[in-house]
């Protein structure tokens, strides 16, 4: 009865519209036939038969000409501004202003984007006998076949909201609609043991349902206002209740908000507004990265989070640690009581058992440490952070103490005049500093140089006597130190050039070497300290540095030689490329990822590669991949390579993966083209046609997803190389990436 009246009410404006003009065209249709279409220009909608929900295009927040297609509340009792969007096609993709959304004659939903001139989302139901679609009264949009079976439904691909009647089961995910890089990392996830988890990225869990571990539980929101986990016989095993549980409320929904909190909302008729009746994390400051890069969270009396920056600020309103590694004047620690700090990029702090005093000292003595937080809940713990991206919270009730490292001041020239004594250097404090200190002392330098000249002379003399003298003089790091004439003779006067500035040679013990001429007037002190650092890098997927030459203005690096040459040779040659079968290519990706991950986080100091590409990945006699040519960023760290960073390596890695998968070395179009093929469900199209036996579709999916994450324009979205390694290994799952090319995303 009521429904029929409703229908009439809805038909009235429809008829009016038809008569008056073409502004709005809501179509009330229990059954939406194949071929039906919604478009931005026509501004039309499909309405559920009770009128509570509509599906159609809506303008995405602040961008004037960008639209998404989705389902929202439409009830007449809810004013337009409060008609919340509850589902969006394709993980919040935004499309241009002449786009359309169509149920094709093949029974597939497609979203055509006028900006890209391509389909950006489909339901993937092309050949599954879909005969029609309908928007149900509970807000579920479903495609059905002739036997009324549901082939696809929006309830199975939730965006950020769950409606009563919608179920959420293992491996499903909710994500906030935000494009802000910090909040786009929040998710609600159900893991294999049926725990609901609120996570930041995939490795930080800041809230978890206290349900019994079980499999096959499903979560749902009841019409009475409870969030429940039920077992297979629909018996609730865990519930949380909204404040208004059992009250008569017409509309409810559960939403993962952009601030990372999960909330249950009820429609309050009297105030004409949505009210939060339950939230997962009581104290908003306990939501990981609540203040993002903008500092420290303090909970206000009204229960909202207030972000402030007690440290030095830099531009863009971001809150950075005041410490820089190259502090000329030493550093001091500033103490902040009742404050807890944690790193965001990366989020993993290293924790050690230690006392309060020692905690402060540990950070002070560690060149990479930026801040430390001491906590004592029974066991005294010190967590050391090595990142400038920090967040945290402060409250008089917190017993944690944080120490923030600061440079003592740029003006402290004369150590005697310094107010606080410079920190004592622990014995582990690097050759770099020692060399720095010694170079200030003329006498020492003079003695060293005398010694060096003497050494060279002696070497030159012995050179004449013995055939292979150099190799009796490896230095303390096991590196062979060569003279320029030795380099010349080992490479037979630079006869065999492998690549630009790279020559093949042979040591007298018959070991093949690759000699790189740096062709640069690099300061000797800097060169030697860089070589020491590089000599310390040992990894099976990184070409070993065997030695070097640093004589007058000659600077050479001597690497081990890899018999099978660099990967670009294989990609470019139609015969050779057959040797790189699918599994080999995936293995190369994985080896390179491990190598770069090691450079970034396995060495004592961060080392960026800076020049990762096919030419710099070489294959040894077993076709095992090794990364080479990584020395420059260390040597030139202060000059032209200062732009080299972990993020750049990650993006270079993304390009390398795409090159290996597609066999195409032109990066200009490659990324957009492969993304388009992938998002439209034609991933296998991108695979290098020359690979015998084609690709493993699961490995391809993983590799493409991680490559697109690596290539995100927004650097903070790119994964760490550790994560990349785990994804390629299959030990970490990876979500579908947003488009990696520029979509003009303004963060907050
Ligand atoms: C569509 O968007 C473009 C900008 O992307 C704008 O120039 C144009 O006027 C818009 N057209 C309509 C019909 O709104
Ligand atoms: C699921 O999450 C819970 C709570 O965080 C954890 O104890 C459990 O080990 C997880 N299960 C799996 C299979 O990851
Ligand atoms: C969970 O469901 C799957 C598929 O429906 C079934 O194979 C499995 O046995 C179930 N597990 C339990 C513990 O009931
Ligand atoms: C709602 O009603 C049910 C059944 O009467 C009861 O078990 C439950 O405790 C009530 N919820 C609240 C929050 O009072």
PDB file of N, CA and C in Angstrom, residues 529-583:
ATOM      1  N   UNK A 529      86.005   7.493   0.638  1.00  0.00           N
ATOM      2  CA  UNK A 529      85.001   7.126   1.655  1.00  0.00           C
ATOM      3  C   UNK A 529      83.811   6.439   0.990  1.00  0.00           C
ATOM      4  N   UNK A 530      83.494   6.869  -0.249  1.00  0.00           N
ATOM      5  CA  UNK A 530      82.394   6.220  -0.959  1.00  0.00           C
ATOM      6  C   UNK A 530      82.756   4.785  -1.290  1.00  0.00           C
ATOM      7  N   UNK A 531      83.999   4.574  -1.703  1.00  0.00           N
ATOM      8  CA  UNK A 531      84.429   3.237  -2.075  1.00  0.00           C
ATOM      9  C   UNK A 531      84.370   2.298  -0.860  1.00  0.00           C
ATOM     10  N   UNK A 532      84.757   2.819   0.277  1.00  0.00           N
ATOM     11  CA  UNK A 532      84.695   2.004   1.497  1.00  0.00           C
ATOM     12  C   UNK A 532      83.255   1.587   1.756  1.00  0.00           C
ATOM     13  N   UNK A 533      82.360   2.547   1.580  1.00  0.00           N
ATOM     14  CA  UNK A 533      80.948   2.250   1.812  1.00  0.00           C
ATOM     15  C   UNK A 533      80.459   1.182   0.822  1.00  0.00           C
ATOM     16  N   UNK A 534      80.859   1.360  -0.428  1.00  0.00           N
ATOM     17  CA  UNK A 534      80.407   0.408  -1.442  1.00  0.00           C
ATOM     18  C   UNK A 534      81.025  -0.958  -1.234  1.00  0.00           C
ATOM     19  N   UNK A 535      82.252  -0.970  -0.719  1.00  0.00           N
ATOM     20  CA  UNK A 535      82.907  -2.242  -0.455  1.00  0.00           C
ATOM     21  C   UNK A 535      82.195  -3.029   0.628  1.00  0.00           C
ATOM     22  N   UNK A 536      81.419  -2.314   1.438  1.00  0.00           N
ATOM     23  CA  UNK A 536      80.692  -2.972   2.533  1.00  0.00           C
ATOM     24  C   UNK A 536      79.377  -3.575   2.069  1.00  0.00           C
ATOM     25  N   UNK A 537      79.039  -3.363   0.812  1.00  0.00           N
ATOM     26  CA  UNK A 537      77.747  -3.855   0.333  1.00  0.00           C
ATOM     27  C   UNK A 537      77.910  -5.255  -0.236  1.00  0.00           C
ATOM     28  N   UNK A 538      77.331  -6.207   0.438  1.00  0.00           N
ATOM     29  CA  UNK A 538      77.429  -7.595  -0.028  1.00  0.00           C
ATOM     30  C   UNK A 538      76.042  -8.165  -0.162  1.00  0.00           C
ATOM     31  N   UNK A 539      75.666  -8.491  -1.370  1.00  0.00           N
ATOM     32  CA  UNK A 539      74.356  -9.105  -1.576  1.00  0.00           C
ATOM     33  C   UNK A 539      74.443  -9.911  -2.855  1.00  0.00           C
ATOM     34  N   UNK A 540      73.772 -11.067  -2.874  1.00  0.00           N
ATOM     35  CA  UNK A 540      73.984 -11.923  -4.042  1.00  0.00           C
ATOM     36  C   UNK A 540      73.406 -11.334  -5.314  1.00  0.00           C
ATOM     37  N   UNK A 541      72.506 -10.367  -5.189  1.00  0.00           N
ATOM     38  CA  UNK A 541      71.958  -9.749  -6.392  1.00  0.00           C
ATOM     39  C   UNK A 541      72.548  -8.366  -6.658  1.00  0.00           C
ATOM     40  N   UNK A 542      73.663  -8.093  -6.026  1.00  0.00           N
ATOM     41  CA  UNK A 542      74.349  -6.825  -6.304  1.00  0.00           C
ATOM     42  C   UNK A 542      75.770  -7.152  -6.749  1.00  0.00           C
ATOM     43  N   UNK A 543      76.157  -6.562  -7.846  1.00  0.00           N
ATOM     44  CA  UNK A 543      77.498  -6.810  -8.358  1.00  0.00           C
ATOM     45  C   UNK A 543      78.521  -6.354  -7.329  1.00  0.00           C
ATOM     46  N   UNK A 544      79.489  -7.209  -7.114  1.00  0.00           N
ATOM     47  CA  UNK A 544      80.450  -6.916  -6.060  1.00  0.00           C
ATOM     48  C   UNK A 544      81.497  -5.930  -6.566  1.00  0.00           C
ATOM     49  N   UNK A 545      81.852  -4.998  -5.710  1.00  0.00           N
ATOM     50  CA  UNK A 545      82.950  -4.099  -6.023  1.00  0.00           C
ATOM     51  C   UNK A 545      84.231  -4.822  -5.638  1.00  0.00           C
ATOM     52  N   UNK A 546      85.127  -5.006  -6.607  1.00  0.00           N
ATOM     53  CA  UNK A 546      86.354  -5.753  -6.321  1.00  0.00           C
ATOM     54  C   UNK A 546      87.499  -4.823  -5.948  1.00  0.00           C
ATOM     55  N   UNK A 547      87.462  -3.635  -6.515  1.00  0.00           N
ATOM     56  CA  UNK A 547      88.578  -2.741  -6.235  1.00  0.00           C
ATOM     57  C   UNK A 547      88.362  -1.382  -6.863  1.00  0.00           C
ATOM     58  N   UNK A 548      89.403  -0.573  -6.795  1.00  0.00           N
ATOM     59  CA  UNK A 548      89.259   0.775  -7.347  1.00  0.00           C
ATOM     60  C   UNK A 548      90.621   1.346  -7.678  1.00  0.00           C
ATOM     61  N   UNK A 549      90.589   2.427  -8.402  1.00  0.00           N
ATOM     62  CA  UNK A 549      91.825   3.144  -8.683  1.00  0.00           C
ATOM     63  C   UNK A 549      91.575   4.617  -8.384  1.00  0.00           C
ATOM     64  N   UNK A 550      92.459   5.199  -7.622  1.00  0.00           N
ATOM     65  CA  UNK A 550      92.310   6.604  -7.265  1.00  0.00           C
ATOM     66  C   UNK A 550      93.690   7.224  -7.335  1.00  0.00           C
ATOM     67  N   UNK A 551      94.055   7.599  -8.533  1.00  0.00           N
ATOM     68  CA  UNK A 551      95.415   8.090  -8.717  1.00  0.00           C
ATOM     69  C   UNK A 551      95.361   9.388  -9.515  1.00  0.00           C
ATOM     70  N   UNK A 552      96.000  10.400  -9.025  1.00  0.00           N
ATOM     71  CA  UNK A 552      95.949  11.717  -9.642  1.00  0.00           C
ATOM     72  C   UNK A 552      94.503  12.062  -9.984  1.00  0.00           C
ATOM     73  N   UNK A 553      94.195  12.265 -11.287  1.00  0.00           N
ATOM     74  CA  UNK A 553      92.794  12.563 -11.583  1.00  0.00           C
ATOM     75  C   UNK A 553      92.062  11.367 -12.183  1.00  0.00           C
ATOM     76  N   UNK A 554      92.577  10.191 -11.982  1.00  0.00           N
ATOM     77  CA  UNK A 554      91.884   8.989 -12.465  1.00  0.00           C
ATOM     78  C   UNK A 554      91.027   8.392 -11.354  1.00  0.00           C
ATOM     79  N   UNK A 555      89.773   8.092 -11.681  1.00  0.00           N
ATOM     80  CA  UNK A 555      88.882   7.435 -10.715  1.00  0.00           C
ATOM     81  C   UNK A 555      88.204   6.263 -11.416  1.00  0.00           C
ATOM     82  N   UNK A 556      88.557   5.042 -11.023  1.00  0.00           N
ATOM     83  CA  UNK A 556      87.943   3.854 -11.611  1.00  0.00           C
ATOM     84  C   UNK A 556      87.332   2.967 -10.530  1.00  0.00           C
ATOM     85  N   UNK A 557      86.244   2.330 -10.891  1.00  0.00           N
ATOM     86  CA  UNK A 557      85.684   1.307 -10.013  1.00  0.00           C
ATOM     87  C   UNK A 557      85.816  -0.030 -10.731  1.00  0.00           C
ATOM     88  N   UNK A 558      86.181  -1.051  -9.985  1.00  0.00           N
ATOM     89  CA  UNK A 558      86.370  -2.369 -10.588  1.00  0.00           C
ATOM     90  C   UNK A 558      85.318  -3.320 -10.006  1.00  0.00           C
ATOM     91  N   UNK A 559      84.446  -3.784 -10.900  1.00  0.00           N
ATOM     92  CA  UNK A 559      83.372  -4.669 -10.455  1.00  0.00           C
ATOM     93  C   UNK A 559      83.645  -6.092 -10.924  1.00  0.00           C
ATOM     94  N   UNK A 560      82.975  -7.028 -10.297  1.00  0.00           N
ATOM     95  CA  UNK A 560      83.012  -8.382 -10.842  1.00  0.00           C
ATOM     96  C   UNK A 560      82.311  -8.352 -12.200  1.00  0.00           C
ATOM     97  N   UNK A 561      82.655  -9.296 -13.047  1.00  0.00           N
ATOM     98  CA  UNK A 561      82.121  -9.306 -14.408  1.00  0.00           C
ATOM     99  C   UNK A 561      80.986 -10.326 -14.499  1.00  0.00           C
ATOM    100  N   UNK A 562      79.914  -9.967 -15.172  1.00  0.00           N
ATOM    101  CA  UNK A 562      78.820 -10.920 -15.335  1.00  0.00           C
ATOM    102  C   UNK A 562      78.796 -11.377 -16.779  1.00  0.00           C
ATOM    103  N   UNK A 563      78.902 -12.677 -16.947  1.00  0.00           N
ATOM    104  CA  UNK A 563      79.185 -13.255 -18.258  1.00  0.00           C
ATOM    105  C   UNK A 563      78.096 -12.963 -19.284  1.00  0.00           C
ATOM    106  N   UNK A 564      76.839 -12.971 -18.845  1.00  0.00           N
ATOM    107  CA  UNK A 564      75.774 -12.915 -19.837  1.00  0.00           C
ATOM    108  C   UNK A 564      75.241 -11.512 -20.170  1.00  0.00           C
ATOM    109  N   UNK A 565      75.933 -10.514 -19.683  1.00  0.00           N
ATOM    110  CA  UNK A 565      75.615  -9.161 -20.130  1.00  0.00           C
ATOM    111  C   UNK A 565      74.351  -8.582 -19.529  1.00  0.00           C
ATOM    112  N   UNK A 566      73.993  -7.407 -20.004  1.00  0.00           N
ATOM    113  CA  UNK A 566      72.889  -6.689 -19.367  1.00  0.00           C
ATOM    114  C   UNK A 566      71.552  -7.018 -20.026  1.00  0.00           C
ATOM    115  N   UNK A 567      70.495  -6.788 -19.288  1.00  0.00           N
ATOM    116  CA  UNK A 567      69.156  -7.215 -19.684  1.00  0.00           C
ATOM    117  C   UNK A 567      68.658  -6.496 -20.944  1.00  0.00           C
ATOM    118  N   UNK A 568      69.064  -5.248 -21.144  1.00  0.00           N
ATOM    119  CA  UNK A 568      68.579  -4.506 -22.311  1.00  0.00           C
ATOM    120  C   UNK A 568      68.922  -5.216 -23.626  1.00  0.00           C
ATOM    121  N   UNK A 569      70.108  -5.873 -23.617  1.00  0.00           N
ATOM    122  CA  UNK A 569      70.559  -6.617 -24.783  1.00  0.00           C
ATOM    123  C   UNK A 569      69.529  -7.697 -25.157  1.00  0.00           C
ATOM    124  N   UNK A 570      68.954  -8.326 -24.143  1.00  0.00           N
ATOM    125  CA  UNK A 570      67.999  -9.414 -24.369  1.00  0.00           C
ATOM    126  C   UNK A 570      66.647  -8.883 -24.833  1.00  0.00           C
ATOM    127  N   UNK A 571      66.283  -7.742 -24.243  1.00  0.00           N
ATOM    128  CA  UNK A 571      64.984  -7.170 -24.598  1.00  0.00           C
ATOM    129  C   UNK A 571      64.994  -6.707 -26.053  1.00  0.00           C
ATOM    130  N   UNK A 572      66.142  -6.142 -26.479  1.00  0.00           N
ATOM    131  CA  UNK A 572      66.197  -5.548 -27.807  1.00  0.00           C
ATOM    132  C   UNK A 572      66.408  -6.559 -28.921  1.00  0.00           C
ATOM    133  N   UNK A 573      66.850  -7.746 -28.577  1.00  0.00           N
ATOM    134  CA  UNK A 573      67.218  -8.707 -29.618  1.00  0.00           C
ATOM    135  C   UNK A 573      66.166  -9.809 -29.696  1.00  0.00           C
ATOM    136  N   UNK A 574      65.615  -9.997 -30.902  1.00  0.00           N
ATOM    137  CA  UNK A 574      64.480 -10.908 -31.016  1.00  0.00           C
ATOM    138  C   UNK A 574      64.875 -12.376 -30.822  1.00  0.00           C
ATOM    139  N   UNK A 575      66.134 -12.713 -30.978  1.00  0.00           N
ATOM    140  CA  UNK A 575      66.539 -14.100 -30.721  1.00  0.00           C
ATOM    141  C   UNK A 575      66.883 -14.279 -29.246  1.00  0.00           C
ATOM    142  N   UNK A 576      67.735 -13.358 -28.757  1.00  0.00           N
ATOM    143  CA  UNK A 576      68.155 -13.464 -27.361  1.00  0.00           C
ATOM    144  C   UNK A 576      66.973 -13.410 -26.404  1.00  0.00           C
ATOM    145  N   UNK A 577      65.935 -12.647 -26.772  1.00  0.00           N
ATOM    146  CA  UNK A 577      64.855 -12.418 -25.822  1.00  0.00           C
ATOM    147  C   UNK A 577      64.113 -13.710 -25.478  1.00  0.00           C
ATOM    148  N   UNK A 578      64.232 -14.719 -26.361  1.00  0.00           N
ATOM    149  CA  UNK A 578      63.561 -15.986 -26.049  1.00  0.00           C
ATOM    150  C   UNK A 578      64.160 -16.667 -24.825  1.00  0.00           C
ATOM    151  N   UNK A 579      65.403 -16.294 -24.536  1.00  0.00           N
ATOM    152  CA  UNK A 579      66.031 -16.878 -23.350  1.00  0.00           C
ATOM    153  C   UNK A 579      65.350 -16.387 -22.077  1.00  0.00           C
ATOM    154  N   UNK A 580      64.760 -15.205 -22.149  1.00  0.00           N
ATOM    155  CA  UNK A 580      64.076 -14.683 -20.967  1.00  0.00           C
ATOM    156  C   UNK A 580      62.631 -15.167 -20.999  1.00  0.00           C
ATOM    157  N   UNK A 581      62.429 -16.401 -20.569  1.00  0.00           N
ATOM    158  CA  UNK A 581      61.073 -16.935 -20.500  1.00  0.00           C
ATOM    159  C   UNK A 581      60.349 -16.261 -19.335  1.00  0.00           C
ATOM    160  N   UNK A 582      59.057 -16.519 -19.238  1.00  0.00           N
ATOM    161  CA  UNK A 582      58.255 -15.812 -18.234  1.00  0.00           C
ATOM    162  C   UNK A 582      58.824 -15.939 -16.827  1.00  0.00           C
ATOM    163  N   UNK A 583      59.089 -17.181 -16.405  1.00  0.00           N
ATOM    164  CA  UNK A 583      59.526 -17.369 -15.015  1.00  0.00           C
ATOM    165  C   UNK A 583      60.845 -16.646 -14.767  1.00  0.00           C
TER     166      UNK A 583
END
